[in-house]
């Protein structure tokens, strides 16, 4: 049976809280054991193919993410580790998870035995010192813990607090105990200033300043050893430079431990501000040397976060996929401040704040779509810290963040995607940030003339494709963002601004060519690009960002009704949307590698498609959403290292799975309307603030019964094909009755369809 046949054949299986704020954990009776959610997490999922996930030890949203590092070999090593590899060059303390660009990999440590040697040449040529072979058979990883017995004979174990990593090395009986500190190597970046110094018999300090995807980031560290340090030999590239202290572009050092004890414990604390702050972080968070105690505390913190949602299913594999997805959601954003509130801004200045926690690593073009709307449900108390962090970045760089990475703005991806995150928070009634200040930052970012394409938006109302690369997708993203500004302006009583930004939110219509029913790039003279092939994708320099005309034709999440009207109404729209999932054509040799997870021209492996399956409900056919959502769940989310179909992108790919498994999805990123799909489990319980719960029950649910037959909300018949944020947050019970054939009447009436607020 063909791929598309299986998709459309009915009746078959087509299948946050941050550190200060924990998810509301269900109370357990005295005799009832707490659920160990970490037992269902497999951090290897997504470490193969193009998932690019972090593998190592950390606590939820921690600044430290300590884990193994392979030799950097390109795109699939963006996190520093790939499941296909078998050579390790050490354990570094900062990593990205799921991104399509590489950076970080700071403060690389490699334990080994043997002589101290000048480090030259390729890492894999320095046998016994800077690299080692390894096997997955000798490797173990779980939330908050990583271990590896390397072929060099050393067993390394890692765990962490928020700002401190704890290493436990077990050396073989023979040979000197050495530890290489490598400040040159990162993950695709370039160190431009490094420093290493032995402070006393137990302490080494240093820093690594580098340029990469982030234009600049600075990591200071303090290393404490439980065993006394006999010597620190320091080198700069291949030139020996003596002992105890060195500055330069590529400093490395080798610690020799005095003791011949087989086990050595090492703490490494980091800071963006100073070595002194790193030491203060270490003293505050990790005063003792109890490795197992730190590991157990990390497990507790992960369980506290993962307890946000309880699922009831006999399918153990499904639990593994689900809770691993939740685990991936809680890796980023990352804490970016010291225990005293200090952090380094995008302007390289030092800031101090003690009223909210500062965060970075916002993959906003990805996460505004699902991860952030899901965070507003799971733990709204966490959202103010994120918004305040974004507003702080605005103060540092004169615009809201695009893709900020620990002290630098990458400017990666189109749109000003902090805008819908802030608008969504405000419109949902979340407080804890200055709404007027936030609004002014949103408006200022939308007219910031240094922002790519914005001058053309202000002058022409569109971005010419012969003037700006990826112009059409940039403009489509701006329109989705501007809709959020419009809704916020309306609620704040700013009538003129509301009209201005509502108009800008509908600029997508200027790119719609009714003669071919496609979004189409527009030239500076107002004509359409000719010739135009909606299948063609040209990575980075074409008309679309990581996509093509098929993908962006349906990229109007802020106003699906308007797109339906442009296409001539429900029936033509449904026909066009159906054709997306069956379209066959060549994207060309220059197509973006991010376009993966294809069903026809639908691409689940990349974010612009993530809302598309839910568009059927806006035209009155939610049963088609159910078919496709279940198929994607079954085919593209697995329990294998290849189990994420595209870049994880700091939790977005996983958030789609988690939210869709609940049975709904927020299409418009700024309006709190969650559109029904097909709940994956017989029962799911979301633990809300103030001890409330929201139960989602799916009666008769199985791999065949994928279609919603009827719905009740708190025991009352519910005819709508969506639910509002406010109804979820009140707590209660949402019950779906499922069946193996579509109930085409459910959600068909216009009054029962999701609507976009204007």
XYZ file of C-alpha atoms in Angstrom:
758
model
C 0.000 0.000 0.000
C 1.411 3.402 -0.976
C 2.340 6.166 1.421
C -0.466 8.499 0.354
C -2.978 5.658 0.172
C -2.256 4.832 3.781
C -2.710 8.470 4.734
C -6.172 8.843 3.250
C -7.574 5.359 3.744
C -10.140 5.661 6.559
C -10.266 3.293 9.464
C -6.541 2.547 9.718
C -3.783 3.655 12.052
C -2.664 7.015 10.775
C -1.516 8.054 13.322
C 8.123 24.874 32.824
C 8.393 25.687 34.308
C 11.742 26.946 35.165
C 13.970 26.727 38.158
C 11.923 28.950 40.463
C 8.589 27.641 39.231
C 7.836 23.939 39.310
C 4.886 22.277 37.673
C 2.037 21.552 40.030
C 2.734 17.958 41.013
C -0.249 15.774 41.843
C -0.396 14.881 45.501
C 0.322 11.275 46.382
C -1.089 9.427 49.331
C 1.276 8.231 52.019
C 1.319 4.707 50.586
C 1.495 5.732 46.959
C 4.886 6.067 45.351
C 5.604 9.158 43.285
C 5.828 8.505 39.557
C 9.353 8.404 38.159
C 8.703 10.179 34.880
C 12.418 10.144 34.047
C 12.168 6.376 33.594
C 10.218 7.087 30.400
C 12.809 9.511 28.999
C 15.321 8.361 26.392
C 17.724 11.237 25.587
C 19.031 9.304 22.585
C 15.773 9.965 20.735
C 16.624 12.676 18.203
C 20.391 12.199 18.481
C 20.511 10.480 15.086
C 19.643 11.700 11.589
C 18.871 15.453 11.735
C 17.363 15.800 15.228
C 20.518 17.470 16.622
C 19.406 17.094 20.256
C 21.658 17.580 23.262
C 22.907 14.386 24.918
C 24.407 14.821 28.376
C 23.552 15.944 31.906
C 21.652 19.062 32.939
C 18.736 20.230 35.021
C 15.668 21.841 33.437
C 16.631 25.050 31.635
C 20.050 25.040 33.284
C 22.888 27.294 32.189
C 25.207 24.271 32.331
C 24.593 21.466 29.858
C 27.575 19.172 30.275
C 28.009 16.366 27.807
C 30.176 14.487 25.337
C 31.657 16.174 22.304
C 32.652 14.521 19.042
C 34.987 15.975 16.445
C 32.858 18.562 14.641
C 31.988 17.181 11.201
C 29.319 19.596 10.032
C 25.573 20.119 10.157
C 24.546 16.958 11.990
C 26.998 17.759 14.803
C 25.343 21.074 15.741
C 24.823 19.863 19.310
C 28.380 18.541 19.455
C 27.236 14.899 19.472
C 25.757 12.549 16.899
C 24.631 8.994 17.509
C 26.522 7.727 14.465
C 29.899 8.779 15.907
C 32.477 6.746 17.845
C 35.236 9.271 18.676
C 35.058 11.589 21.654
C 37.291 14.597 22.282
C 35.983 15.428 25.753
C 33.108 16.798 27.782
C 32.064 20.433 27.330
C 29.726 22.549 29.427
C 27.493 24.451 26.977
C 25.464 22.960 24.147
C 22.604 23.713 21.803
C 19.727 21.268 21.433
C 18.135 20.637 18.082
C 19.307 23.716 16.226
C 20.297 23.952 12.579
C 23.378 26.053 13.376
C 26.335 25.199 15.581
C 28.029 27.042 18.439
C 29.114 26.733 22.096
C 30.965 23.636 23.324
C 32.791 25.729 25.905
C 35.367 24.481 28.446
C 36.206 21.056 27.023
C 37.631 18.550 29.542
C 39.209 15.206 28.614
C 40.487 12.793 31.269
C 43.293 10.443 30.233
C 46.419 8.665 31.461
C 49.947 8.910 30.153
C 52.422 11.639 29.524
C 51.831 15.360 29.229
C 52.278 16.233 25.594
C 52.210 19.280 23.380
C 48.915 19.105 21.531
C 49.267 19.342 17.786
C 47.304 18.515 14.671
C 43.879 16.930 14.307
C 42.213 15.798 17.472
C 41.936 12.177 16.403
C 45.696 12.025 15.794
C 46.504 12.824 19.450
C 45.865 9.336 20.734
C 45.356 8.831 24.434
C 45.169 12.547 25.243
C 42.693 14.606 23.232
C 40.470 11.853 21.858
C 39.295 8.326 22.403
C 37.130 5.778 20.685
C 33.960 4.720 22.494
C 30.958 2.443 22.120
C 27.310 3.054 22.970
C 27.460 -0.256 24.842
C 29.627 1.522 27.416
C 27.491 4.665 27.505
C 24.476 5.559 29.646
C 22.342 8.679 29.710
C 19.223 9.750 31.573
C 17.851 13.127 32.687
C 20.525 14.718 34.864
C 23.174 12.015 34.385
C 25.621 10.802 31.749
C 28.358 8.174 31.907
C 30.860 6.724 29.449
C 33.669 4.193 29.765
C 36.054 5.323 27.039
C 38.497 3.118 25.199
C 41.307 5.047 26.915
C 40.275 3.264 30.122
C 38.719 6.220 31.955
C 35.097 6.144 33.047
C 33.527 9.610 33.056
C 30.281 10.377 34.894
C 28.530 13.735 34.721
C 25.728 15.470 36.594
C 24.822 19.114 37.172
C 23.061 21.874 39.036
C 21.829 25.006 37.249
C 25.264 26.639 36.919
C 27.716 23.928 37.988
C 28.785 20.627 36.445
C 30.098 17.797 38.592
C 32.443 15.286 36.938
C 33.448 11.936 38.427
C 36.362 10.230 36.703
C 37.440 6.678 37.484
C 40.928 6.102 36.125
C 42.576 2.745 35.346
C 45.063 1.406 37.878
C 48.138 2.230 35.790
C 49.321 5.640 34.588
C 49.318 9.218 35.771
C 45.882 10.801 36.241
C 45.638 13.671 33.761
C 42.883 16.081 32.754
C 43.119 18.108 29.556
C 41.428 21.531 29.634
C 40.888 22.567 26.021
C 39.794 26.157 25.494
C 40.433 26.161 21.752
C 37.842 23.659 20.598
C 34.171 24.550 20.419
C 31.314 23.377 18.223
C 31.919 25.147 14.943
C 32.957 28.462 16.523
C 36.375 30.141 16.855
C 38.001 31.139 20.131
C 39.655 34.567 19.960
C 40.779 35.010 23.571
C 41.373 32.356 26.219
C 42.918 32.275 29.680
C 43.904 29.555 32.139
C 45.442 29.851 35.606
C 46.147 27.569 38.551
C 44.885 29.526 41.554
C 45.807 27.073 44.300
C 46.321 23.368 44.898
C 42.650 22.631 44.214
C 41.510 25.447 41.922
C 41.908 26.459 38.273
C 40.153 29.398 36.671
C 39.893 30.726 33.141
C 37.719 31.983 30.335
C 36.862 31.355 26.712
C 35.748 34.177 24.410
C 34.588 33.062 20.984
C 32.811 34.065 17.791
C 30.506 31.764 15.917
C 26.811 31.723 15.181
C 26.536 34.182 18.049
C 28.717 37.161 17.133
C 30.330 36.964 20.564
C 29.964 35.010 23.743
C 32.095 34.981 26.861
C 32.281 32.103 29.310
C 34.264 32.427 32.540
C 34.776 29.376 34.727
C 36.167 28.143 38.006
C 37.247 24.519 38.327
C 37.603 22.845 41.723
C 39.178 19.423 42.222
C 38.557 17.170 45.200
C 42.061 15.759 44.769
C 45.102 18.057 45.015
C 46.587 19.287 41.741
C 50.302 18.564 41.346
C 50.751 20.775 38.290
C 49.060 22.637 35.460
C 51.032 22.579 32.214
C 49.774 25.227 29.783
C 50.145 25.457 25.996
C 49.095 27.827 23.224
C 48.469 25.792 20.059
C 51.650 23.742 19.557
C 54.044 25.945 21.558
C 54.728 25.000 25.186
C 54.546 28.046 27.415
C 55.202 26.819 30.934
C 53.113 26.223 34.010
C 50.251 27.661 36.039
C 49.023 30.576 33.866
C 48.605 31.555 30.198
C 46.562 33.861 27.971
C 46.205 33.506 24.211
C 43.894 32.572 21.357
C 44.024 28.800 21.826
C 45.072 27.937 25.358
C 45.070 24.346 26.545
C 46.253 22.959 29.832
C 46.939 19.581 31.382
C 46.232 18.978 35.057
C 48.226 16.252 36.755
C 46.661 15.090 40.000
C 48.874 14.367 43.022
C 46.879 11.464 44.350
C 46.903 7.996 42.824
C 43.320 7.459 44.047
C 41.295 5.884 41.222
C 38.413 8.365 41.495
C 38.668 12.120 40.951
C 35.780 14.553 41.398
C 35.864 17.891 39.569
C 33.394 20.803 39.757
C 33.130 23.369 36.970
C 31.014 26.484 37.443
C 30.401 29.020 34.672
C 29.486 32.701 34.429
C 29.145 35.253 31.648
C 30.628 37.947 33.898
C 33.760 36.808 35.755
C 35.711 33.973 37.332
C 34.758 35.401 40.717
C 31.078 35.079 39.855
C 31.672 31.540 38.650
C 33.230 30.727 42.027
C 30.251 32.306 43.794
C 27.900 30.163 41.687
C 29.895 27.081 42.684
C 29.838 27.929 46.377
C 26.115 28.673 46.328
C 24.954 25.641 44.362
C 27.450 22.866 45.035
C 29.265 23.148 48.338
C 29.910 19.425 48.889
C 31.255 16.487 46.873
C 28.249 14.156 46.979
C 27.993 13.056 43.345
C 25.082 10.688 43.905
C 23.262 13.336 45.925
C 23.607 15.874 43.102
C 22.459 13.277 40.592
C 19.417 12.419 42.717
C 18.549 16.106 43.071
C 18.775 16.522 39.292
C 16.397 13.578 38.890
C 14.008 15.173 41.376
C 14.033 18.442 39.452
C 13.306 16.641 36.195
C 10.449 14.694 37.752
C 9.017 17.913 39.155
C 8.909 19.373 35.655
C 7.700 16.275 33.829
C 4.818 15.879 36.291
C 3.034 18.771 34.579
C 1.099 16.287 32.488
C 0.039 12.762 33.450
C -0.943 10.447 30.647
C -2.926 7.247 31.072
C -2.131 4.649 28.436
C -1.056 1.003 28.407
C 1.312 1.804 25.534
C 4.759 2.004 27.150
C 6.381 3.030 23.882
C 3.994 5.977 23.581
C 4.878 7.061 27.128
C 8.554 6.961 26.217
C 8.035 9.137 23.152
C 5.775 11.561 25.020
C 7.925 12.130 28.099
C 11.089 12.339 26.027
C 9.373 15.074 24.041
C 8.539 16.881 27.283
C 12.162 16.483 28.383
C 13.333 18.112 25.142
C 10.898 20.995 25.763
C 12.608 21.790 29.063
C 16.221 22.086 27.847
C 15.889 25.616 26.425
C 15.561 28.550 26.920
C 18.579 28.490 29.224
C 19.274 30.336 32.450
C 21.619 33.241 31.726
C 22.430 34.920 35.020
C 24.547 34.263 38.084
C 23.253 33.583 41.585
C 23.620 37.301 42.361
C 21.603 38.313 39.271
C 24.584 39.387 37.126
C 24.690 38.711 33.380
C 26.423 40.053 30.280
C 24.209 41.778 27.726
C 24.262 41.834 23.942
C 26.131 45.140 24.200
C 28.915 43.431 26.220
C 27.927 45.412 29.312
C 27.317 43.824 32.688
C 23.806 43.954 34.127
C 22.363 43.025 37.502
C 18.782 42.097 38.202
C 17.242 40.389 41.207
C 13.533 40.806 40.519
C 13.326 38.248 37.711
C 15.585 35.540 36.262
C 17.317 36.257 32.972
C 17.212 33.654 30.179
C 18.705 33.267 26.721
C 18.782 30.698 23.877
C 15.394 31.652 22.432
C 14.771 29.806 19.173
C 11.866 32.151 18.592
C 11.083 31.555 14.907
C 10.456 27.958 15.896
C 9.118 28.120 19.430
C 6.585 30.958 19.094
C 4.370 28.521 17.232
C 3.796 25.819 19.859
C 6.307 25.754 22.705
C 5.419 29.172 24.107
C 1.630 28.719 23.791
C 2.075 25.398 25.599
C 4.140 27.052 28.337
C 1.227 29.429 29.013
C -0.831 26.374 29.961
C 1.754 24.273 31.761
C 3.152 27.061 33.917
C 2.061 30.629 33.259
C 4.078 31.836 36.274
C 7.212 31.176 34.248
C 6.240 33.382 31.318
C 7.020 36.791 32.928
C 10.708 35.880 33.274
C 10.858 35.082 29.575
C 9.135 38.303 28.588
C 11.310 40.390 30.905
C 14.396 38.723 29.438
C 13.240 39.723 25.958
C 12.561 43.284 27.061
C 16.021 43.463 28.589
C 17.485 42.399 25.248
C 15.474 45.175 23.601
C 17.170 47.683 25.904
C 20.558 46.266 24.942
C 20.147 46.222 21.143
C 17.244 48.556 20.237
C 15.011 45.750 19.029
C 13.367 42.671 20.468
C 15.363 39.462 20.105
C 15.297 37.485 16.887
C 17.393 34.453 17.908
C 19.480 35.433 20.983
C 22.276 33.143 22.099
C 23.967 33.765 25.474
C 25.139 37.313 25.003
C 24.759 37.764 21.257
C 22.065 38.227 18.620
C 22.367 35.744 15.777
C 19.622 37.508 13.728
C 18.782 34.037 12.441
C 15.457 33.428 10.707
C 12.781 35.843 9.418
C 10.277 37.778 11.491
C 10.416 39.531 14.839
C 9.138 36.446 16.582
C 9.323 37.722 20.157
C 6.237 39.781 19.279
C 3.654 36.952 19.184
C 5.108 35.453 22.367
C 4.638 38.734 24.250
C 1.240 39.455 22.693
C 0.005 35.969 23.523
C 1.076 36.351 27.150
C -0.615 39.738 27.501
C -3.832 38.677 25.769
C -4.075 35.642 28.060
C -3.953 37.900 31.098
C -0.475 36.912 32.252
C 1.106 39.665 34.330
C 4.522 40.206 35.907
C 5.907 42.443 33.165
C 5.290 46.047 32.139
C 2.688 45.737 29.373
C 3.071 49.307 28.124
C 6.849 48.962 27.960
C 6.408 45.658 26.145
C 3.987 47.177 23.667
C 6.334 50.053 22.873
C 9.183 47.585 22.304
C 6.976 45.578 19.941
C 6.030 48.647 17.910
C 9.609 49.919 17.829
C 10.843 46.550 16.559
C 8.212 46.529 13.818
C 9.477 49.853 12.414
C 13.188 49.319 13.108
C 14.751 50.220 9.769
C 17.885 48.150 10.337
C 15.662 45.079 10.508
C 15.717 43.075 7.289
C 13.035 44.267 4.853
C 11.236 46.576 7.292
C 11.873 49.772 5.237
C 10.098 48.134 2.290
C 7.154 47.149 4.483
C 6.832 50.761 5.603
C 7.211 52.176 2.094
C 5.465 49.634 -0.134
C 3.528 47.322 2.131
C 5.487 44.380 0.746
C 9.122 43.262 0.437
C 10.390 42.964 -3.158
C 11.947 39.612 -3.955
C 14.519 41.249 -6.235
C 15.753 43.431 -3.366
C 15.821 41.117 -0.333
C 16.680 37.438 -0.060
C 13.863 35.256 1.277
C 11.663 38.341 0.956
C 8.313 36.578 0.703
C 8.682 34.455 3.815
C 10.108 37.410 5.769
C 7.047 39.473 4.851
C 4.631 36.637 5.668
C 6.236 36.274 9.105
C 5.993 40.027 9.717
C 2.283 39.904 8.916
C 1.721 37.122 11.463
C 3.689 39.109 14.055
C 1.866 42.372 13.297
C -1.475 40.697 13.949
C -0.340 40.170 17.538
C 0.483 43.863 17.859
C -2.984 44.694 16.507
C -4.767 42.504 19.043
C -2.687 43.904 21.887
C -3.348 47.474 20.714
C -7.085 46.773 20.621
C -7.132 45.434 24.172
C -5.097 48.445 25.357
C -7.484 50.900 23.688
C -4.965 52.113 21.090
C -7.474 52.391 18.250
C -5.270 53.981 15.600
C -2.473 51.498 16.192
C -4.995 48.686 16.050
C -6.145 49.728 12.580
C -2.566 50.201 11.372
C -1.363 46.787 12.516
C -4.521 44.964 11.500
C -3.869 46.274 7.998
C -0.255 45.130 8.207
C -1.408 41.743 9.504
C -3.360 41.323 6.243
C -0.412 42.192 3.982
C -0.157 38.481 3.182
C -2.952 39.071 0.661
C -0.605 41.155 -1.491
C 1.399 38.016 -2.239
C -1.563 35.891 -3.245
C -1.842 35.342 -6.990
C -5.460 34.338 -7.582
C -4.694 33.227 -11.121
C -2.701 30.267 -9.768
C -3.969 30.122 -6.159
C -0.478 30.424 -4.690
C 1.486 32.850 -2.615
C 3.929 34.316 -5.130
C 7.026 36.523 -4.786
C 6.499 40.112 -5.936
C 9.097 42.252 -7.721
C 10.053 45.831 -6.885
C 7.994 47.129 -9.825
C 4.893 45.352 -8.494
C 4.897 42.509 -11.023
C 4.966 38.817 -10.111
C 8.212 36.899 -10.275
C 8.282 35.111 -13.618
C 8.915 32.265 -14.166
C 7.719 30.905 -10.859
C 7.801 27.309 -9.677
C 6.082 26.832 -6.287
C 7.981 23.562 -5.823
C 11.427 25.129 -6.067
C 13.417 25.833 -2.922
C 16.758 27.634 -2.874
C 18.379 27.506 0.534
C 19.299 30.828 2.130
C 19.258 32.961 -1.035
C 15.896 32.137 -2.622
C 12.453 33.689 -2.196
C 11.507 31.580 0.828
C 13.191 30.672 4.085
C 13.582 26.907 4.367
C 10.548 26.317 2.237
C 8.844 26.898 -1.096
C 5.670 28.344 -2.523
C 3.591 25.349 -1.463
C 4.593 25.736 2.177
C 4.123 29.488 2.397
C 0.812 29.506 0.545
C -0.697 28.156 3.756
C 1.352 30.319 6.084
C -1.393 32.597 7.351
C -1.847 31.291 10.913
C -3.067 34.688 12.085
C -6.038 34.822 9.691
C -7.018 31.504 8.062
C -10.477 32.894 7.230
C -8.866 35.505 5.022
C -6.857 32.873 3.164
C -9.995 30.775 2.687
C -11.765 33.808 1.197
C -8.851 34.489 -1.160
C -9.119 30.934 -2.456
C -12.830 31.310 -3.126
C -14.403 29.736 -0.052
C -14.477 26.461 1.851
C -14.622 23.983 -1.021
C -11.766 25.467 -3.102
C -9.699 25.887 0.037
C -10.240 22.272 1.112
C -9.337 21.091 -2.386
C -6.150 23.149 -2.349
C -5.225 21.938 1.121
C -5.867 18.333 0.081
C -3.545 18.829 -2.852
C -0.731 19.962 -0.541
C -0.599 16.456 0.916
C -0.489 14.759 -2.491
C 1.582 17.215 -4.546
C 4.567 15.718 -6.341
C 7.368 17.838 -7.728
C 11.076 18.524 -7.544
C 12.349 21.104 -5.087
C 15.711 21.219 -6.875
C 19.313 20.544 -5.940
C 19.551 23.747 -3.895
C 16.608 22.922 -1.636
C 17.004 23.503 2.075
C 18.037 20.361 3.980
C 15.590 21.434 6.696
C 12.648 20.436 4.509
C 11.965 16.945 5.840
C 9.079 14.823 7.017
C 7.307 15.174 3.706
C 3.723 14.154 2.974
C 3.338 15.448 -0.538
C 4.568 19.011 -0.052
C 3.623 19.195 3.618
C 6.928 19.244 5.552
C 6.574 18.340 9.197
C 10.314 18.449 9.787
C 10.295 22.238 9.558
C 8.227 24.750 11.466
C 6.302 26.740 8.804
C 4.109 23.668 8.249
C 3.303 22.962 11.880
C -0.120 24.628 11.973
C -1.241 23.464 8.535
C -2.975 20.188 9.417
C -5.281 22.144 11.730
C -6.494 24.502 8.998
C -9.209 22.055 7.885
C -11.251 23.020 10.946
C -11.495 26.621 9.735
C -13.260 25.337 6.619
C -15.551 22.963 8.504
C -13.785 19.601 8.025
C -11.928 18.846 11.289
C -12.048 15.118 10.574
C -9.347 15.623 7.956
C -7.195 17.245 10.614
C -7.638 14.107 12.723
C -6.411 11.866 9.900
C -3.268 13.795 9.277
C -2.383 14.527 12.889
C -2.584 10.840 13.780
C -0.513 9.877 10.749
C 2.203 12.372 11.704
C 2.210 11.158 15.312
C 2.657 7.555 14.224
C 5.130 8.041 11.400
C 7.325 10.943 12.462
C 7.681 10.506 16.236
C 9.383 7.245 17.233
C 11.465 5.814 20.078
C 14.653 5.504 18.017
C 17.688 7.809 17.699
C 16.113 8.889 14.399
C 12.821 9.543 16.196
C 12.636 13.291 15.478
C 11.928 13.899 11.788
C 13.790 17.225 11.562
C 15.782 19.622 13.713
C 14.313 19.580 17.232
C 14.807 23.370 17.397
C 14.965 23.905 21.158
C 11.747 22.044 21.908
C 9.422 23.102 19.095
C 9.284 19.750 17.303
C 8.537 18.041 20.608
C 6.007 20.668 21.692
C 3.953 19.920 18.565
C 3.795 16.290 19.619
C 2.905 17.060 23.237
C 0.200 19.587 22.427
C -1.262 17.507 19.613
C -1.313 14.470 21.896
C -3.597 16.470 24.194
C -5.981 16.783 21.255
C -5.627 20.460 20.326
C -3.288 23.073 18.858
C -3.065 26.890 18.902
C -2.974 27.907 15.233
C -2.915 31.686 15.658
C 0.078 32.312 17.941
C -1.570 35.318 19.562
C -5.215 34.522 20.285
C -5.537 31.587 22.697
C -7.809 29.494 20.465
C -6.837 25.813 20.596
C -8.160 23.855 17.617
C -9.150 20.202 18.084
C -7.287 17.444 16.285
C -7.206 13.855 17.540
C -6.252 13.096 21.160
C -3.602 10.402 21.352
C -4.280 8.896 24.785
C -7.338 7.560 26.621
C -6.719 10.136 29.329
C -4.352 13.018 29.992
C -4.351 15.260 33.050
C -2.757 18.706 32.925
C -1.756 20.039 36.348
C -2.509 23.740 36.443
C -1.617 26.462 38.953
C -3.461 26.693 42.271
C -3.975 22.936 42.389
C -6.414 22.866 39.468
C -6.451 20.102 36.881
C -7.745 19.872 33.356
C -8.637 16.322 32.359
C -8.808 15.261 28.737
C -10.624 11.959 28.259
C -10.872 10.193 24.907
C -13.443 7.423 25.109
C -13.056 4.446 22.753
C -9.659 5.797 21.721
C -7.286 3.516 19.822
C -5.302 3.409 16.578
C -8.461 2.948 14.506
C -10.803 5.282 16.368
C -9.109 8.534 15.395
C -12.186 10.657 14.621
C -14.049 12.858 17.097
C -17.711 11.827 17.250
C -18.834 14.219 19.986
C -17.444 16.348 22.820
C -18.524 17.396 26.287
C -16.976 20.135 28.424
C -17.567 19.688 32.142
C -20.384 17.287 31.360
C -22.222 19.589 28.948
C -22.499 18.957 25.187
C -19.886 20.991 23.331
C -20.328 21.560 19.608
C -17.287 23.718 18.813
C -14.160 22.310 17.145
C -11.898 24.328 19.412
C -11.487 25.354 23.044
C -10.378 28.666 24.534
C -7.341 29.143 26.742
C -9.507 30.563 29.522
C -11.639 27.416 29.599
C -8.587 25.198 29.920
C -7.125 27.306 32.724
C -10.332 27.165 34.771
C -9.754 23.445 35.148
C -12.352 20.815 34.446
C -13.017 17.933 32.113
C -12.980 17.735 28.329
C -14.297 14.430 27.019
C -14.048 13.260 23.437
C -15.984 10.288 22.128
C -13.929 8.707 19.366
C -14.867 6.504 16.422
C -13.385 4.872 13.327
C -15.404 6.849 10.797
C -15.706 10.612 10.515
C -18.644 12.446 12.039
C -18.691 15.052 9.294
C -21.314 17.128 11.080
C -19.039 17.832 14.043
C -17.482 21.269 13.670
C -18.972 21.798 10.219
C -21.332 24.669 11.028
C -19.710 28.097 10.669
C -20.687 29.051 14.215
C -18.735 26.046 15.580
C -15.492 26.683 13.723
C -12.454 28.401 15.238
C -12.358 32.109 14.579
C -9.635 34.704 14.453
C -10.209 37.742 16.635
C -10.022 41.070 14.818
